[in-house]
Amino acid sequence: MADELLVFEQTLEAVFLRGLHGRVPPSCKARLRQAGLDLDQKLRPTYPLDAWMTFLRITAQELYPDEPVEQGAFKLGEACIDGFRETMLGRAVLSLLRVLGPRRALMRATQNFRAGNNYTESRLKELGPRQFELWMNEVGSLPTFTAGLLHAGLRTAGAESIRIDLSGYDGHVCTYCISWSEASVSSGVAGKGDSKAATRSGSISSL
């Protein structure tokens, strides 16, 4: 694992410039600027993980003030996949997930997450048909953001009725208990309009 945990520019682009395009209010922009992220300037190539978590927390508080910040972070994870889909790299990665299906998509978790940072390591344990435990080494202070990424990624890969539970979280490491009822790789790649419906059909249990 890298000595300094860094999140790449394309991850912030996926969330803030694409997934949340037109939805970030001035009050949120001002708070983000004070925290070190100026959305009116060119993004830096990398940002420290702790700063990234601060940006997500501020945005969750601003965009979803009536919800727990953990649920807001989950929605930002889904927004990240929505935005990633609009990039050249994202189109390639998500098209591959659609071909692979949910099981093999999870097997590529480390590789897929490393497109957006320099530190992710993961271990996958298959418990049964469509039931897995995914251990991840550094998920920051908002592990539900990663849960949102996983949820949207699995949906893209064809999974339906997705459930993600968090266990063993210690501030760094987290194990995601993942299951789905059925999958169809021919279901197509979900678009932005599918996020709310997918959240209703799936479920997440946070700490």
mmCIF file of C-alpha atoms in Angstrom:
data_model
loop_
_atom_site.group_PDB
_atom_site.id
_atom_site.type_symbol
_atom_site.label_atom_id
_atom_site.label_comp_id
_atom_site.label_asym_id
_atom_site.label_seq_id
_atom_site.Cartn_x
_atom_site.Cartn_y
_atom_site.Cartn_z
ATOM 1 C CA MET A 1 0.000 0.000 0.000
ATOM 2 C CA ALA A 2 1.209 3.525 -0.751
ATOM 3 C CA ASP A 3 2.762 5.595 2.061
ATOM 4 C CA GLU A 4 0.472 8.552 1.306
ATOM 5 C CA LEU A 5 -3.145 7.706 0.548
ATOM 6 C CA LEU A 6 -4.194 9.737 -2.476
ATOM 7 C CA VAL A 7 -7.440 10.079 -4.403
ATOM 8 C CA PHE A 8 -7.039 10.895 -8.087
ATOM 9 C CA GLU A 9 -8.477 13.864 -9.930
ATOM 10 C CA GLN A 10 -10.828 11.691 -11.989
ATOM 11 C CA THR A 11 -12.668 10.590 -8.837
ATOM 12 C CA LEU A 12 -13.453 14.178 -7.850
ATOM 13 C CA GLU A 13 -14.381 14.938 -11.449
ATOM 14 C CA ALA A 14 -16.843 12.024 -11.446
ATOM 15 C CA VAL A 15 -18.574 13.240 -8.272
ATOM 16 C CA PHE A 16 -18.501 17.016 -8.437
ATOM 17 C CA LEU A 17 -18.170 17.969 -12.106
ATOM 18 C CA ARG A 18 -20.306 15.213 -13.613
ATOM 19 C CA GLY A 19 -22.445 13.285 -11.122
ATOM 20 C CA LEU A 20 -23.479 16.444 -9.229
ATOM 21 C CA HIS A 21 -23.295 18.869 -12.147
ATOM 22 C CA GLY A 22 -25.591 21.837 -11.467
ATOM 23 C CA ARG A 23 -26.549 20.522 -8.010
ATOM 24 C CA VAL A 24 -23.811 21.991 -5.795
ATOM 25 C CA PRO A 25 -25.203 25.167 -4.165
ATOM 26 C CA PRO A 26 -23.043 28.258 -3.463
ATOM 27 C CA SER A 27 -23.039 27.526 0.286
ATOM 28 C CA CYS A 28 -21.546 24.094 -0.377
ATOM 29 C CA LYS A 29 -18.980 25.502 -2.800
ATOM 30 C CA ALA A 30 -17.913 28.036 -0.183
ATOM 31 C CA ARG A 31 -17.441 25.378 2.498
ATOM 32 C CA LEU A 32 -15.550 23.145 0.073
ATOM 33 C CA ARG A 33 -13.288 26.045 -0.888
ATOM 34 C CA GLN A 34 -12.432 26.646 2.763
ATOM 35 C CA ALA A 35 -11.643 22.942 3.111
ATOM 36 C CA GLY A 36 -9.293 22.989 0.117
ATOM 37 C CA LEU A 37 -11.456 22.163 -2.907
ATOM 38 C CA ASP A 38 -12.217 25.055 -5.272
ATOM 39 C CA LEU A 39 -14.725 23.802 -7.830
ATOM 40 C CA ASP A 40 -14.282 26.978 -9.880
ATOM 41 C CA GLN A 41 -10.619 26.163 -10.486
ATOM 42 C CA LYS A 42 -8.888 23.287 -12.254
ATOM 43 C CA LEU A 43 -8.751 20.204 -10.065
ATOM 44 C CA ARG A 44 -5.386 19.139 -8.699
ATOM 45 C CA PRO A 45 -4.006 15.752 -9.859
ATOM 46 C CA THR A 46 -4.399 14.200 -6.395
ATOM 47 C CA TYR A 47 -5.956 14.889 -2.985
ATOM 48 C CA PRO A 48 -5.198 13.241 0.375
ATOM 49 C CA LEU A 49 -7.757 10.684 1.541
ATOM 50 C CA ASP A 50 -8.572 12.672 4.690
ATOM 51 C CA ALA A 51 -9.298 15.792 2.625
ATOM 52 C CA TRP A 52 -11.474 13.728 0.278
ATOM 53 C CA MET A 53 -13.516 12.457 3.214
ATOM 54 C CA THR A 54 -13.957 16.056 4.418
ATOM 55 C CA PHE A 55 -15.216 17.092 0.975
ATOM 56 C CA LEU A 56 -17.724 14.234 0.967
ATOM 57 C CA ARG A 57 -18.945 14.985 4.478
ATOM 58 C CA ILE A 58 -19.517 18.668 3.658
ATOM 59 C CA THR A 59 -21.352 17.789 0.454
ATOM 60 C CA ALA A 60 -23.541 15.179 2.147
ATOM 61 C CA GLN A 61 -24.485 17.695 4.838
ATOM 62 C CA GLU A 62 -25.292 20.388 2.277
ATOM 63 C CA LEU A 63 -27.175 18.292 -0.282
ATOM 64 C CA TYR A 64 -29.024 15.999 2.140
ATOM 65 C CA PRO A 65 -29.500 18.078 5.336
ATOM 66 C CA ASP A 66 -32.503 16.041 6.514
ATOM 67 C CA GLU A 67 -30.714 12.695 6.316
ATOM 68 C CA PRO A 68 -27.873 11.115 8.309
ATOM 69 C CA VAL A 69 -24.542 11.998 6.751
ATOM 70 C CA GLU A 70 -23.899 8.268 6.188
ATOM 71 C CA GLN A 71 -26.940 8.000 3.921
ATOM 72 C CA GLY A 72 -25.907 11.158 2.097
ATOM 73 C CA ALA A 73 -22.464 9.656 1.539
ATOM 74 C CA PHE A 74 -24.076 6.514 0.127
ATOM 75 C CA LYS A 75 -25.937 8.676 -2.415
ATOM 76 C CA LEU A 76 -22.696 10.442 -3.307
ATOM 77 C CA GLY A 77 -21.153 7.036 -4.004
ATOM 78 C CA GLU A 78 -23.945 6.342 -6.462
ATOM 79 C CA ALA A 79 -23.482 9.812 -7.974
ATOM 80 C CA CYS A 80 -19.793 9.005 -8.465
ATOM 81 C CA ILE A 81 -20.695 6.032 -10.659
ATOM 82 C CA ASP A 82 -23.213 8.173 -12.552
ATOM 83 C CA GLY A 83 -20.486 10.716 -13.245
ATOM 84 C CA PHE A 84 -17.817 8.113 -13.967
ATOM 85 C CA ARG A 85 -20.116 6.741 -16.654
ATOM 86 C CA GLU A 86 -19.747 10.030 -18.556
ATOM 87 C CA THR A 87 -15.954 9.763 -18.835
ATOM 88 C CA MET A 88 -14.061 7.793 -21.456
ATOM 89 C CA LEU A 89 -12.432 5.566 -18.841
ATOM 90 C CA GLY A 90 -15.726 5.135 -17.020
ATOM 91 C CA ARG A 91 -17.579 4.046 -20.119
ATOM 92 C CA ALA A 92 -14.937 1.397 -20.751
ATOM 93 C CA VAL A 93 -14.877 0.123 -17.150
ATOM 94 C CA LEU A 94 -18.645 0.049 -16.698
ATOM 95 C CA SER A 95 -19.206 -1.586 -20.073
ATOM 96 C CA LEU A 96 -16.810 -4.326 -18.959
ATOM 97 C CA LEU A 97 -18.725 -4.767 -15.693
ATOM 98 C CA ARG A 98 -21.896 -5.276 -17.661
ATOM 99 C CA VAL A 99 -20.224 -8.096 -19.604
ATOM 100 C CA LEU A 100 -18.599 -9.660 -16.527
ATOM 101 C CA GLY A 101 -21.687 -9.721 -14.311
ATOM 102 C CA PRO A 102 -21.794 -9.027 -10.557
ATOM 103 C CA ARG A 103 -19.656 -11.926 -9.301
ATOM 104 C CA ARG A 104 -16.708 -11.290 -11.571
ATOM 105 C CA ALA A 105 -17.118 -7.536 -11.139
ATOM 106 C CA LEU A 106 -16.528 -7.997 -7.392
ATOM 107 C CA MET A 107 -13.460 -10.091 -8.148
ATOM 108 C CA ARG A 108 -12.002 -7.034 -9.891
ATOM 109 C CA ALA A 109 -12.678 -4.653 -6.971
ATOM 110 C CA THR A 110 -9.043 -3.785 -6.315
ATOM 111 C CA GLN A 111 -8.320 -3.104 -9.971
ATOM 112 C CA ASN A 112 -11.483 -1.052 -10.444
ATOM 113 C CA PHE A 113 -10.961 1.083 -7.337
ATOM 114 C CA ARG A 114 -7.309 1.658 -8.225
ATOM 115 C CA ALA A 115 -8.545 3.638 -11.233
ATOM 116 C CA GLY A 116 -9.500 6.319 -8.702
ATOM 117 C CA ASN A 117 -6.852 6.061 -5.959
ATOM 118 C CA ASN A 118 -3.417 4.662 -5.154
ATOM 119 C CA TYR A 119 -4.192 2.543 -2.109
ATOM 120 C CA THR A 120 -7.205 0.231 -2.344
ATOM 121 C CA GLU A 121 -6.641 -3.416 -1.543
ATOM 122 C CA SER A 122 -9.460 -5.914 -1.253
ATOM 123 C CA ARG A 123 -10.163 -9.557 -0.519
ATOM 124 C CA LEU A 124 -13.295 -11.334 -1.647
ATOM 125 C CA LYS A 125 -14.871 -14.349 0.049
ATOM 126 C CA GLU A 126 -17.728 -16.201 -1.607
ATOM 127 C CA LEU A 127 -20.244 -17.446 0.954
ATOM 128 C CA GLY A 128 -22.839 -18.841 -1.424
ATOM 129 C CA PRO A 129 -24.725 -18.069 -4.614
ATOM 130 C CA ARG A 130 -24.895 -14.274 -4.916
ATOM 131 C CA GLN A 131 -23.549 -13.829 -1.370
ATOM 132 C CA PHE A 132 -20.090 -12.400 -0.675
ATOM 133 C CA GLU A 133 -17.891 -10.697 1.885
ATOM 134 C CA LEU A 134 -15.651 -7.978 0.474
ATOM 135 C CA TRP A 135 -12.846 -6.791 2.768
ATOM 136 C CA MET A 136 -11.372 -3.387 1.930
ATOM 137 C CA ASN A 137 -8.326 -1.844 3.572
ATOM 138 C CA GLU A 138 -8.947 1.931 3.552
ATOM 139 C CA VAL A 139 -12.473 3.277 3.219
ATOM 140 C CA GLY A 140 -11.969 6.493 5.190
ATOM 141 C CA SER A 141 -14.368 7.960 7.721
ATOM 142 C CA LEU A 142 -17.428 7.434 5.497
ATOM 143 C CA PRO A 143 -17.547 3.735 4.588
ATOM 144 C CA THR A 144 -21.055 4.156 3.201
ATOM 145 C CA PHE A 145 -19.611 6.145 0.296
ATOM 146 C CA THR A 146 -17.841 2.977 -0.823
ATOM 147 C CA ALA A 147 -21.084 1.058 -0.226
ATOM 148 C CA GLY A 148 -22.802 3.445 -2.645
ATOM 149 C CA LEU A 149 -20.081 2.858 -5.214
ATOM 150 C CA LEU A 150 -20.483 -0.895 -4.833
ATOM 151 C CA HIS A 151 -24.268 -0.691 -5.037
ATOM 152 C CA ALA A 152 -24.238 1.320 -8.259
ATOM 153 C CA GLY A 153 -21.457 -0.783 -9.750
ATOM 154 C CA LEU A 154 -23.276 -4.031 -9.025
ATOM 155 C CA ARG A 155 -26.464 -2.587 -10.472
ATOM 156 C CA THR A 156 -24.543 -1.741 -13.628
ATOM 157 C CA ALA A 157 -23.207 -5.307 -13.701
ATOM 158 C CA GLY A 158 -26.778 -6.635 -13.679
ATOM 159 C CA ALA A 159 -27.499 -7.337 -10.002
ATOM 160 C CA GLU A 160 -30.995 -6.739 -8.649
ATOM 161 C CA SER A 161 -32.420 -6.336 -5.106
ATOM 162 C CA ILE A 162 -28.939 -5.598 -3.783
ATOM 163 C CA ARG A 163 -28.227 -5.626 -0.040
ATOM 164 C CA ILE A 164 -25.006 -4.300 1.461
ATOM 165 C CA ASP A 165 -24.278 -4.553 5.198
ATOM 166 C CA LEU A 166 -21.197 -3.148 6.920
ATOM 167 C CA SER A 167 -19.251 -5.102 9.520
ATOM 168 C CA GLY A 168 -15.889 -4.909 11.254
ATOM 169 C CA TYR A 169 -15.354 -1.234 10.503
ATOM 170 C CA ASP A 170 -12.526 0.229 12.617
ATOM 171 C CA GLY A 171 -12.075 3.642 11.010
ATOM 172 C CA HIS A 172 -9.931 2.222 8.221
ATOM 173 C CA VAL A 173 -10.830 -1.340 7.278
ATOM 174 C CA CYS A 174 -14.359 -2.444 6.496
ATOM 175 C CA THR A 175 -16.003 -5.679 5.420
ATOM 176 C CA TYR A 176 -19.020 -5.340 3.140
ATOM 177 C CA CYS A 177 -21.513 -8.207 3.278
ATOM 178 C CA ILE A 178 -23.089 -8.197 -0.166
ATOM 179 C CA SER A 179 -25.976 -10.164 -1.625
ATOM 180 C CA TRP A 180 -28.520 -9.893 -4.403
ATOM 181 C CA SER A 181 -31.542 -11.930 -5.359
ATOM 182 C CA GLU A 182 -30.870 -12.398 -9.029
ATOM 183 C CA ALA A 183 -28.821 -10.949 -11.840
ATOM 184 C CA SER A 184 -29.156 -10.426 -15.525
ATOM 185 C CA VAL A 185 -26.218 -9.164 -17.575
ATOM 186 C CA SER A 186 -28.690 -8.284 -20.319
ATOM 187 C CA SER A 187 -30.482 -5.771 -18.089
ATOM 188 C CA GLY A 188 -28.449 -2.904 -19.505
ATOM 189 C CA VAL A 189 -26.427 -0.137 -17.929
ATOM 190 C CA ALA A 190 -28.534 1.940 -15.565
ATOM 191 C CA GLY A 191 -28.589 5.645 -16.178
ATOM 192 C CA LYS A 192 -28.818 8.579 -13.817
ATOM 193 C CA GLY A 193 -32.569 8.314 -13.539
ATOM 194 C CA ASP A 194 -32.305 4.843 -12.003
ATOM 195 C CA SER A 195 -30.493 5.838 -8.791
ATOM 196 C CA LYS A 196 -33.534 6.496 -6.585
ATOM 197 C CA ALA A 197 -35.326 3.392 -7.788
ATOM 198 C CA ALA A 198 -32.244 1.286 -7.173
ATOM 199 C CA THR A 199 -31.880 2.650 -3.654
ATOM 200 C CA ARG A 200 -35.476 1.699 -2.934
ATOM 201 C CA SER A 201 -35.123 -1.825 -4.343
ATOM 202 C CA GLY A 202 -31.843 -2.505 -2.566
ATOM 203 C CA SER A 203 -30.843 -1.848 1.021
ATOM 204 C CA ILE A 204 -27.902 -0.873 3.158
ATOM 205 C CA SER A 205 -27.253 -1.252 6.847
ATOM 206 C CA SER A 206 -24.660 1.121 8.293
ATOM 207 C CA LEU A 207 -22.980 1.180 11.677
#
